Amino acid sequence: MADYDLAVIGGGLNGVSIARDAAGRGLRVILLEQGDLGAAASQASPRLIHGDLQVLERRALLRVRAALKERDIWLRTAPHLVRPMRFVIPAHSDGRQPWVLRSWLLLYDRLASRPRLPASATIDITHHPVGNALKRPIGTAFEYSDCVVDDSRLVVLTAVDAAERGAEIRTGARCVRADRADIWRLAVIDRGHRRVVTARALANASGAWTASVAETVLRMKPPDVDAVQISQIVVRRLFETDSVYVFQNSDRRLIFASPYARDFTLIGTVGHAFMGDPAAVSMAAADVGYLCDAANRYFRERVEPDDVIKTVSGANLVPGPARGRAARDGAMAFDGARGKAPLLTIFGGDVTTARLRAERAVARLSPFYPMSPRWTAYTPLPGGDFTWERFDDEVDTAVARWRFLGEPQARRLVAAYGSRLAAILGDARDRADLGPDFGPDLTGAEVRHLMTREWARFPDDILWRRSKLGLTMPPADRDRLAAFMAAKGS
């Protein structure tokens, strides 16, 4: 008798999505993550929930339609994390012809499975607020609807939901050997202690480590993959509107400039082949310059490399040339050899289609286990039991209940925890009831919640993944946070 029905190696978005789906279907699940949840490629995603216009340009209409359907599902199931926004593409003289852009967007509107968001439109930016930040003589732009997502929170809350449905989530747990017979026998170094875990099936969802895990841990032929690096930059806020700018670069790539963590702008992405240790990905100076140049083609206010506050990079795998599949789909392989415990291998793909990939992956195990039907398309993530149209109402409710909260603080907290905000603030009557302050936004009550309910172990887990407060927290407060967490974790 195995300890678990399914063991998952990897705590990125693919791994936690599989754990959530499987646990919700009644399987006994353990997830093993060697570091922190979402600490690699998941935190370096473009933060977009979209159909992807560049995929549409390649005439992959079915892929775009499937992604737009997933966009609607995310809006319904994660309204605190996924926010509809208007995306603006300025027409540029050496870019795609305006009629081509307009045709794209009309087709994009038609492909949306449920047109709940405003349709695309042509705007004169000389008389529109989105034009205030842009250079002249750009006069025409095209506007359409898509969504942005807090990618790191999406990973963590997916893991929270998996745990609430019975999955065991182990961070700081590295699988060092896996032996396959009629069950899997895994040797795990779990926060310094060696343990053995047995499971009836195994999912290798270790992201950029997928090939190395296959070769060194599973001792199998690694999948046919290429490694890619994606990078973005964070600068001070460059515009006042809540729109996302989509810039046509000179090499025909689309570059996104998005509002980020209230006072900043995220610009990206740039991608290229990657070789090296996925745990030590850094952004090259040439890539920083590339994104600065792309922004400077459009924005009035120049962006120089010295203005970059933070770079965000991650490595991921895409199917190798022999597989001939789109990168956004990722790849999945299933090995259910007779007499051998099943093995799922899943890697790559974008944020938008992660839920669907996990659903399809777990469905491959249905011949081996009795399990309940598919369910994740209809069930909210923790805190997401309201409609996205009521997000501002949730913020107003929070301000009315906890009067010591300012509107910006309430908005950040609702965006992170949704309707579960009371689990942190409880019956607090003033900020002093929440324990020590770490800067203007973080309290001891939130830190304790993140440590006890969301697997945060170190300051960076909180400052860069479960929030983006590392952008504004002074060094002295970081030191106090580290001491507080060390005392609570001891």
mmCIF file of C-alpha atoms in Angstrom, residues 155-448:
data_model
loop_
_atom_site.group_PDB
_atom_site.id
_atom_site.type_symbol
_atom_site.label_atom_id
_atom_site.label_comp_id
_atom_site.label_asym_id
_atom_site.label_seq_id
_atom_site.Cartn_x
_atom_site.Cartn_y
_atom_site.Cartn_z
ATOM 1 C CA VAL A 155 0.637 29.743 -7.496
ATOM 2 C CA VAL A 156 0.349 30.053 -3.715
ATOM 3 C CA LEU A 157 -3.453 30.112 -3.571
ATOM 4 C CA THR A 158 -3.634 27.131 -5.917
ATOM 5 C CA ALA A 159 -1.429 25.289 -3.416
ATOM 6 C CA VAL A 160 -3.609 26.490 -0.521
ATOM 7 C CA ASP A 161 -6.673 25.061 -2.246
ATOM 8 C CA ALA A 162 -4.858 21.779 -2.899
ATOM 9 C CA ALA A 163 -3.939 21.556 0.786
ATOM 10 C CA GLU A 164 -7.487 22.300 1.901
ATOM 11 C CA ARG A 165 -8.607 19.399 -0.276
ATOM 12 C CA GLY A 166 -6.178 17.028 1.401
ATOM 13 C CA ALA A 167 -2.898 17.434 -0.483
ATOM 14 C CA GLU A 168 0.319 17.598 1.528
ATOM 15 C CA ILE A 169 2.468 20.523 0.377
ATOM 16 C CA ARG A 170 6.140 20.238 1.332
ATOM 17 C CA THR A 171 8.457 23.152 0.548
ATOM 18 C CA GLY A 172 12.175 22.811 1.178
ATOM 19 C CA ALA A 173 11.798 19.148 0.167
ATOM 20 C CA ARG A 174 14.069 17.837 -2.613
ATOM 21 C CA CYS A 175 13.554 14.475 -4.236
ATOM 22 C CA VAL A 176 17.015 12.976 -4.737
ATOM 23 C CA ARG A 177 16.121 9.509 -6.024
ATOM 24 C CA ALA A 178 13.039 7.786 -7.411
ATOM 25 C CA ASP A 179 12.828 4.024 -7.888
ATOM 26 C CA ARG A 180 10.059 2.650 -10.063
ATOM 27 C CA ALA A 181 8.334 -0.688 -9.691
ATOM 28 C CA ASP A 182 4.608 -1.229 -9.260
ATOM 29 C CA ILE A 183 4.795 1.874 -7.054
ATOM 30 C CA TRP A 184 7.255 4.768 -6.851
ATOM 31 C CA ARG A 185 9.674 4.860 -3.944
ATOM 32 C CA LEU A 186 11.066 8.392 -3.465
ATOM 33 C CA ALA A 187 14.031 9.419 -1.344
ATOM 34 C CA VAL A 188 13.444 12.973 -0.145
ATOM 35 C CA ILE A 189 15.618 15.451 1.746
ATOM 36 C CA ASP A 190 12.913 17.324 3.635
ATOM 37 C CA ARG A 191 14.331 20.437 5.377
ATOM 38 C CA GLY A 192 17.510 18.574 6.212
ATOM 39 C CA HIS A 193 15.896 15.258 7.148
ATOM 40 C CA ARG A 194 15.860 12.210 4.910
ATOM 41 C CA ARG A 195 12.530 10.455 4.434
ATOM 42 C CA VAL A 196 11.069 7.894 2.069
ATOM 43 C CA VAL A 197 7.745 8.492 0.311
ATOM 44 C CA THR A 198 5.832 5.953 -1.750
ATOM 45 C CA ALA A 199 3.264 6.823 -4.388
ATOM 46 C CA ARG A 200 1.214 4.964 -6.965
ATOM 47 C CA ALA A 201 2.005 7.574 -9.638
ATOM 48 C CA LEU A 202 4.539 10.351 -10.117
ATOM 49 C CA ALA A 203 4.329 13.708 -11.901
ATOM 50 C CA ASN A 204 7.586 15.400 -12.895
ATOM 51 C CA ALA A 205 6.550 19.065 -13.017
ATOM 52 C CA SER A 206 9.901 20.520 -12.002
ATOM 53 C CA GLY A 207 9.981 23.297 -14.583
ATOM 54 C CA ALA A 208 13.446 24.143 -15.859
ATOM 55 C CA TRP A 209 14.757 21.132 -13.907
ATOM 56 C CA THR A 210 12.481 18.641 -15.726
ATOM 57 C CA ALA A 211 15.217 17.178 -17.912
ATOM 58 C CA SER A 212 17.788 16.983 -15.118
ATOM 59 C CA VAL A 213 15.258 15.347 -12.749
ATOM 60 C CA ALA A 214 14.441 12.786 -15.438
ATOM 61 C CA GLU A 215 18.123 12.024 -15.986
ATOM 62 C CA THR A 216 19.549 12.126 -12.456
ATOM 63 C CA VAL A 217 16.608 11.374 -10.139
ATOM 64 C CA LEU A 218 14.448 9.097 -12.277
ATOM 65 C CA ARG A 219 17.433 7.781 -14.266
ATOM 66 C CA MET A 220 15.515 7.931 -17.535
ATOM 67 C CA LYS A 221 16.081 9.476 -20.930
ATOM 68 C CA PRO A 222 15.306 13.202 -20.615
ATOM 69 C CA PRO A 223 12.576 14.718 -22.807
ATOM 70 C CA ASP A 224 13.393 16.611 -26.014
ATOM 71 C CA VAL A 225 13.445 20.194 -24.748
ATOM 72 C CA ASP A 226 15.002 23.598 -25.219
ATOM 73 C CA ALA A 227 15.670 25.948 -22.313
ATOM 74 C CA VAL A 228 14.624 29.578 -22.650
ATOM 75 C CA GLN A 229 15.054 32.613 -20.419
ATOM 76 C CA ILE A 230 12.411 35.304 -20.085
ATOM 77 C CA SER A 231 13.196 38.662 -18.497
ATOM 78 C CA GLN A 232 11.443 41.899 -17.570
ATOM 79 C CA ILE A 233 12.330 45.147 -15.877
ATOM 80 C CA VAL A 234 10.598 47.190 -13.180
ATOM 81 C CA VAL A 235 10.834 51.002 -13.252
ATOM 82 C CA ARG A 236 8.956 53.823 -11.543
ATOM 83 C CA ARG A 237 5.420 54.364 -12.784
ATOM 84 C CA LEU A 238 5.497 55.956 -16.227
ATOM 85 C CA PHE A 239 1.786 56.697 -16.750
ATOM 86 C CA GLU A 240 -1.315 57.491 -14.731
ATOM 87 C CA THR A 241 -3.914 55.360 -16.488
ATOM 88 C CA ASP A 242 -4.705 51.760 -15.564
ATOM 89 C CA SER A 243 -4.209 50.596 -19.142
ATOM 90 C CA VAL A 244 -1.565 48.175 -20.379
ATOM 91 C CA TYR A 245 0.466 49.508 -23.302
ATOM 92 C CA VAL A 246 1.373 47.070 -26.075
ATOM 93 C CA PHE A 247 4.277 48.334 -28.171
ATOM 94 C CA GLN A 248 5.309 47.057 -31.581
ATOM 95 C CA ASN A 249 9.063 46.825 -31.451
ATOM 96 C CA SER A 250 11.290 47.186 -34.499
ATOM 97 C CA ASP A 251 11.845 43.382 -34.578
ATOM 98 C CA ARG A 252 8.034 42.841 -34.612
ATOM 99 C CA ARG A 253 7.913 41.578 -31.045
ATOM 100 C CA LEU A 254 5.152 42.952 -28.842
ATOM 101 C CA ILE A 255 6.429 44.597 -25.655
ATOM 102 C CA PHE A 256 4.046 45.147 -22.729
ATOM 103 C CA ALA A 257 4.215 47.991 -20.214
ATOM 104 C CA SER A 258 1.876 47.284 -17.285
ATOM 105 C CA PRO A 259 0.954 48.980 -14.019
ATOM 106 C CA TYR A 260 2.778 47.065 -11.291
ATOM 107 C CA ALA A 261 2.494 47.083 -7.515
ATOM 108 C CA ARG A 262 0.699 50.459 -7.509
ATOM 109 C CA ASP A 263 3.712 52.748 -7.979
ATOM 110 C CA PHE A 264 5.737 50.960 -10.659
ATOM 111 C CA THR A 265 5.712 49.818 -14.283
ATOM 112 C CA LEU A 266 6.635 46.342 -15.506
ATOM 113 C CA ILE A 267 8.147 46.243 -19.011
ATOM 114 C CA GLY A 268 8.753 43.009 -20.883
ATOM 115 C CA THR A 269 9.400 40.493 -22.065
ATOM 116 C CA VAL A 270 12.602 39.595 -23.792
ATOM 117 C CA GLY A 271 13.417 35.952 -24.307
ATOM 118 C CA HIS A 272 16.255 33.886 -25.682
ATOM 119 C CA ALA A 273 17.918 30.494 -25.394
ATOM 120 C CA PHE A 274 19.325 29.666 -21.975
ATOM 121 C CA MET A 275 22.194 27.490 -20.818
ATOM 122 C CA GLY A 276 23.232 27.173 -17.206
ATOM 123 C CA ASP A 277 21.802 26.681 -13.746
ATOM 124 C CA PRO A 278 18.071 27.560 -13.608
ATOM 125 C CA ALA A 279 18.566 28.598 -9.985
ATOM 126 C CA ALA A 280 21.002 31.345 -11.020
ATOM 127 C CA VAL A 281 19.243 33.169 -13.855
ATOM 128 C CA SER A 282 20.206 36.806 -14.261
ATOM 129 C CA MET A 283 19.309 39.443 -16.810
ATOM 130 C CA ALA A 284 22.054 40.554 -19.170
ATOM 131 C CA ALA A 285 22.779 44.254 -19.620
ATOM 132 C CA ALA A 286 21.946 43.915 -23.319
ATOM 133 C CA ASP A 287 18.451 42.690 -22.462
ATOM 134 C CA VAL A 288 17.910 45.592 -20.072
ATOM 135 C CA GLY A 289 18.974 47.970 -22.823
ATOM 136 C CA TYR A 290 16.676 46.250 -25.321
ATOM 137 C CA LEU A 291 13.597 46.815 -23.141
ATOM 138 C CA CYS A 292 14.611 50.396 -22.356
ATOM 139 C CA ASP A 293 14.988 51.120 -26.077
ATOM 140 C CA ALA A 294 11.606 49.531 -26.799
ATOM 141 C CA ALA A 295 9.924 51.740 -24.193
ATOM 142 C CA ASN A 296 11.741 54.846 -25.432
ATOM 143 C CA ARG A 297 10.256 54.438 -28.914
ATOM 144 C CA TYR A 298 6.868 55.296 -27.417
ATOM 145 C CA PHE A 299 7.026 56.921 -23.985
ATOM 146 C CA ARG A 300 7.769 60.626 -23.613
ATOM 147 C CA GLU A 301 9.658 60.001 -20.397
ATOM 148 C CA ARG A 302 12.888 58.203 -21.200
ATOM 149 C CA VAL A 303 13.829 54.992 -19.445
ATOM 150 C CA GLU A 304 17.546 54.423 -18.939
ATOM 151 C CA PRO A 305 19.228 51.294 -17.538
ATOM 152 C CA ASP A 306 20.068 53.270 -14.384
ATOM 153 C CA ASP A 307 16.312 53.789 -13.839
ATOM 154 C CA VAL A 308 15.689 50.046 -13.521
ATOM 155 C CA ILE A 309 14.686 49.271 -9.936
ATOM 156 C CA LYS A 310 14.546 45.505 -10.329
ATOM 157 C CA THR A 311 14.997 42.883 -13.021
ATOM 158 C CA VAL A 312 12.843 39.758 -13.118
ATOM 159 C CA SER A 313 14.147 36.663 -14.885
ATOM 160 C CA GLY A 314 13.369 32.980 -15.003
ATOM 161 C CA ALA A 315 14.212 29.915 -17.060
ATOM 162 C CA ASN A 316 11.700 27.485 -18.456
ATOM 163 C CA LEU A 317 11.551 24.657 -20.944
ATOM 164 C CA VAL A 318 9.756 24.544 -24.260
ATOM 165 C CA PRO A 319 9.250 21.508 -26.489
ATOM 166 C CA GLY A 320 12.283 20.847 -28.670
ATOM 167 C CA PRO A 321 12.206 21.411 -32.450
ATOM 168 C CA ALA A 322 11.331 17.786 -33.099
ATOM 169 C CA ARG A 323 8.022 18.163 -31.289
ATOM 170 C CA GLY A 324 6.821 21.074 -33.391
ATOM 171 C CA ARG A 325 4.319 22.476 -30.869
ATOM 172 C CA ALA A 326 3.517 25.974 -29.733
ATOM 173 C CA ALA A 327 5.373 27.147 -26.638
ATOM 174 C CA ARG A 328 2.199 28.345 -24.913
ATOM 175 C CA ASP A 329 0.801 24.789 -24.864
ATOM 176 C CA GLY A 330 3.772 23.346 -23.034
ATOM 177 C CA ALA A 331 4.220 19.603 -23.330
ATOM 178 C CA MET A 332 2.990 16.528 -21.541
ATOM 179 C CA ALA A 333 4.111 12.922 -21.793
ATOM 180 C CA PHE A 334 2.512 9.919 -20.110
ATOM 181 C CA ASP A 335 4.277 6.630 -19.456
ATOM 182 C CA GLY A 336 1.900 3.946 -18.264
ATOM 183 C CA ALA A 337 3.962 0.874 -19.125
ATOM 184 C CA ARG A 338 2.391 -2.412 -18.067
ATOM 185 C CA GLY A 339 3.501 -3.470 -14.598
ATOM 186 C CA LYS A 340 5.129 -0.090 -13.922
ATOM 187 C CA ALA A 341 3.811 2.788 -11.836
ATOM 188 C CA PRO A 342 2.568 5.623 -14.099
ATOM 189 C CA LEU A 343 4.747 8.653 -14.827
ATOM 190 C CA LEU A 344 3.516 12.059 -15.983
ATOM 191 C CA THR A 345 6.004 14.569 -17.358
ATOM 192 C CA ILE A 346 4.730 18.118 -17.866
ATOM 193 C CA PHE A 347 6.656 21.297 -18.584
ATOM 194 C CA GLY A 348 6.404 24.714 -20.168
ATOM 195 C CA GLY A 349 3.281 26.528 -21.247
ATOM 196 C CA ASP A 350 1.899 29.874 -20.185
ATOM 197 C CA VAL A 351 -0.130 31.019 -17.190
ATOM 198 C CA THR A 352 -3.418 31.302 -19.067
ATOM 199 C CA THR A 353 -3.652 27.617 -19.977
ATOM 200 C CA ALA A 354 -2.161 26.146 -16.768
ATOM 201 C CA ARG A 355 -5.485 25.011 -15.336
ATOM 202 C CA LEU A 356 -6.401 23.248 -18.570
ATOM 203 C CA ARG A 357 -2.993 21.537 -18.800
ATOM 204 C CA ALA A 358 -3.384 20.214 -15.265
ATOM 205 C CA GLU A 359 -6.911 19.003 -15.948
ATOM 206 C CA ARG A 360 -5.739 17.079 -18.997
ATOM 207 C CA ALA A 361 -2.726 15.686 -17.131
ATOM 208 C CA VAL A 362 -4.742 14.324 -14.222
ATOM 209 C CA ALA A 363 -7.299 12.875 -16.652
ATOM 210 C CA ARG A 364 -4.515 10.624 -17.975
ATOM 211 C CA LEU A 365 -4.549 8.843 -14.619
ATOM 212 C CA SER A 366 -8.270 8.067 -14.711
ATOM 213 C CA PRO A 367 -7.772 4.504 -16.062
ATOM 214 C CA PHE A 368 -5.681 3.744 -12.974
ATOM 215 C CA TYR A 369 -7.771 5.335 -10.202
ATOM 216 C CA PRO A 370 -11.435 5.902 -9.590
ATOM 217 C CA MET A 371 -11.819 9.681 -9.389
ATOM 218 C CA SER A 372 -14.546 12.267 -9.388
ATOM 219 C CA PRO A 373 -15.290 14.391 -12.506
ATOM 220 C CA ARG A 374 -13.433 17.485 -13.638
ATOM 221 C CA TRP A 375 -14.193 20.406 -11.376
ATOM 222 C CA THR A 376 -11.632 23.222 -11.456
ATOM 223 C CA ALA A 377 -13.406 25.244 -14.164
ATOM 224 C CA TYR A 378 -16.295 25.933 -11.805
ATOM 225 C CA THR A 379 -14.747 26.238 -8.347
ATOM 226 C CA PRO A 380 -13.212 29.493 -7.040
ATOM 227 C CA LEU A 381 -9.732 29.658 -5.601
ATOM 228 C CA PRO A 382 -9.587 30.576 -1.889
ATOM 229 C CA GLY A 383 -10.982 34.077 -1.417
ATOM 230 C CA GLY A 384 -12.508 34.190 -4.890
ATOM 231 C CA ASP A 385 -16.151 33.659 -4.013
ATOM 232 C CA PHE A 386 -17.400 36.926 -5.531
ATOM 233 C CA THR A 387 -17.727 38.231 -9.072
ATOM 234 C CA TRP A 388 -14.928 40.301 -10.578
ATOM 235 C CA GLU A 389 -17.351 43.179 -11.099
ATOM 236 C CA ARG A 390 -17.649 43.442 -7.302
ATOM 237 C CA PHE A 391 -13.918 43.825 -6.602
ATOM 238 C CA ASP A 392 -14.260 47.523 -5.742
ATOM 239 C CA ASP A 393 -17.213 46.691 -3.495
ATOM 240 C CA GLU A 394 -15.003 44.244 -1.601
ATOM 241 C CA VAL A 395 -12.443 47.025 -1.123
ATOM 242 C CA ASP A 396 -15.142 49.412 0.149
ATOM 243 C CA THR A 397 -16.390 46.732 2.552
ATOM 244 C CA ALA A 398 -12.888 46.227 3.920
ATOM 245 C CA VAL A 399 -12.389 49.977 4.479
ATOM 246 C CA ALA A 400 -15.753 50.206 6.237
ATOM 247 C CA ARG A 401 -15.056 47.232 8.501
ATOM 248 C CA TRP A 402 -11.405 48.000 9.338
ATOM 249 C CA ARG A 403 -11.428 51.790 9.447
ATOM 250 C CA PHE A 404 -7.717 52.052 10.116
ATOM 251 C CA LEU A 405 -7.059 50.795 6.568
ATOM 252 C CA GLY A 406 -6.431 53.321 3.840
ATOM 253 C CA GLU A 407 -7.880 52.622 0.411
ATOM 254 C CA PRO A 408 -4.497 51.618 -1.107
ATOM 255 C CA GLN A 409 -3.812 49.176 1.732
ATOM 256 C CA ALA A 410 -7.302 47.696 1.496
ATOM 257 C CA ARG A 411 -6.947 47.291 -2.256
ATOM 258 C CA ARG A 412 -3.651 45.417 -1.901
ATOM 259 C CA LEU A 413 -5.063 43.115 0.777
ATOM 260 C CA VAL A 414 -8.256 42.323 -1.125
ATOM 261 C CA ALA A 415 -6.217 41.658 -4.268
ATOM 262 C CA ALA A 416 -4.111 39.176 -2.302
ATOM 263 C CA TYR A 417 -6.682 37.468 -0.072
ATOM 264 C CA GLY A 418 -10.098 38.319 -1.483
ATOM 265 C CA SER A 419 -12.991 37.438 0.776
ATOM 266 C CA ARG A 420 -10.642 35.717 3.246
ATOM 267 C CA LEU A 421 -9.171 38.966 4.499
ATOM 268 C CA ALA A 422 -10.826 38.450 7.891
ATOM 269 C CA ALA A 423 -8.504 35.489 8.484
ATOM 270 C CA ILE A 424 -5.712 38.072 8.860
ATOM 271 C CA LEU A 425 -7.397 41.169 10.253
ATOM 272 C CA GLY A 426 -10.008 39.437 12.418
ATOM 273 C CA ASP A 427 -11.611 41.788 14.942
ATOM 274 C CA ALA A 428 -8.743 44.293 14.930
ATOM 275 C CA ARG A 429 -9.884 47.793 15.857
ATOM 276 C CA ASP A 430 -6.658 49.552 15.007
ATOM 277 C CA ARG A 431 -3.314 48.761 13.442
ATOM 278 C CA ALA A 432 -1.675 48.125 16.809
ATOM 279 C CA ASP A 433 -3.870 45.022 17.178
ATOM 280 C CA LEU A 434 -2.072 43.458 14.222
ATOM 281 C CA GLY A 435 1.334 43.231 15.851
ATOM 282 C CA PRO A 436 4.573 44.918 14.793
ATOM 283 C CA ASP A 437 4.748 46.967 11.605
ATOM 284 C CA PHE A 438 7.303 46.298 8.897
ATOM 285 C CA GLY A 439 7.061 49.452 6.856
ATOM 286 C CA PRO A 440 3.724 51.107 6.041
ATOM 287 C CA ASP A 441 2.034 48.051 4.510
ATOM 288 C CA LEU A 442 3.091 44.832 6.255
ATOM 289 C CA THR A 443 2.014 43.767 9.741
ATOM 290 C CA GLY A 444 2.901 40.928 12.064
ATOM 291 C CA ALA A 445 -0.584 39.455 11.629
ATOM 292 C CA GLU A 446 -0.083 39.118 7.878
ATOM 293 C CA VAL A 447 3.391 37.667 8.324
ATOM 294 C CA ARG A 448 2.101 35.067 10.778
#
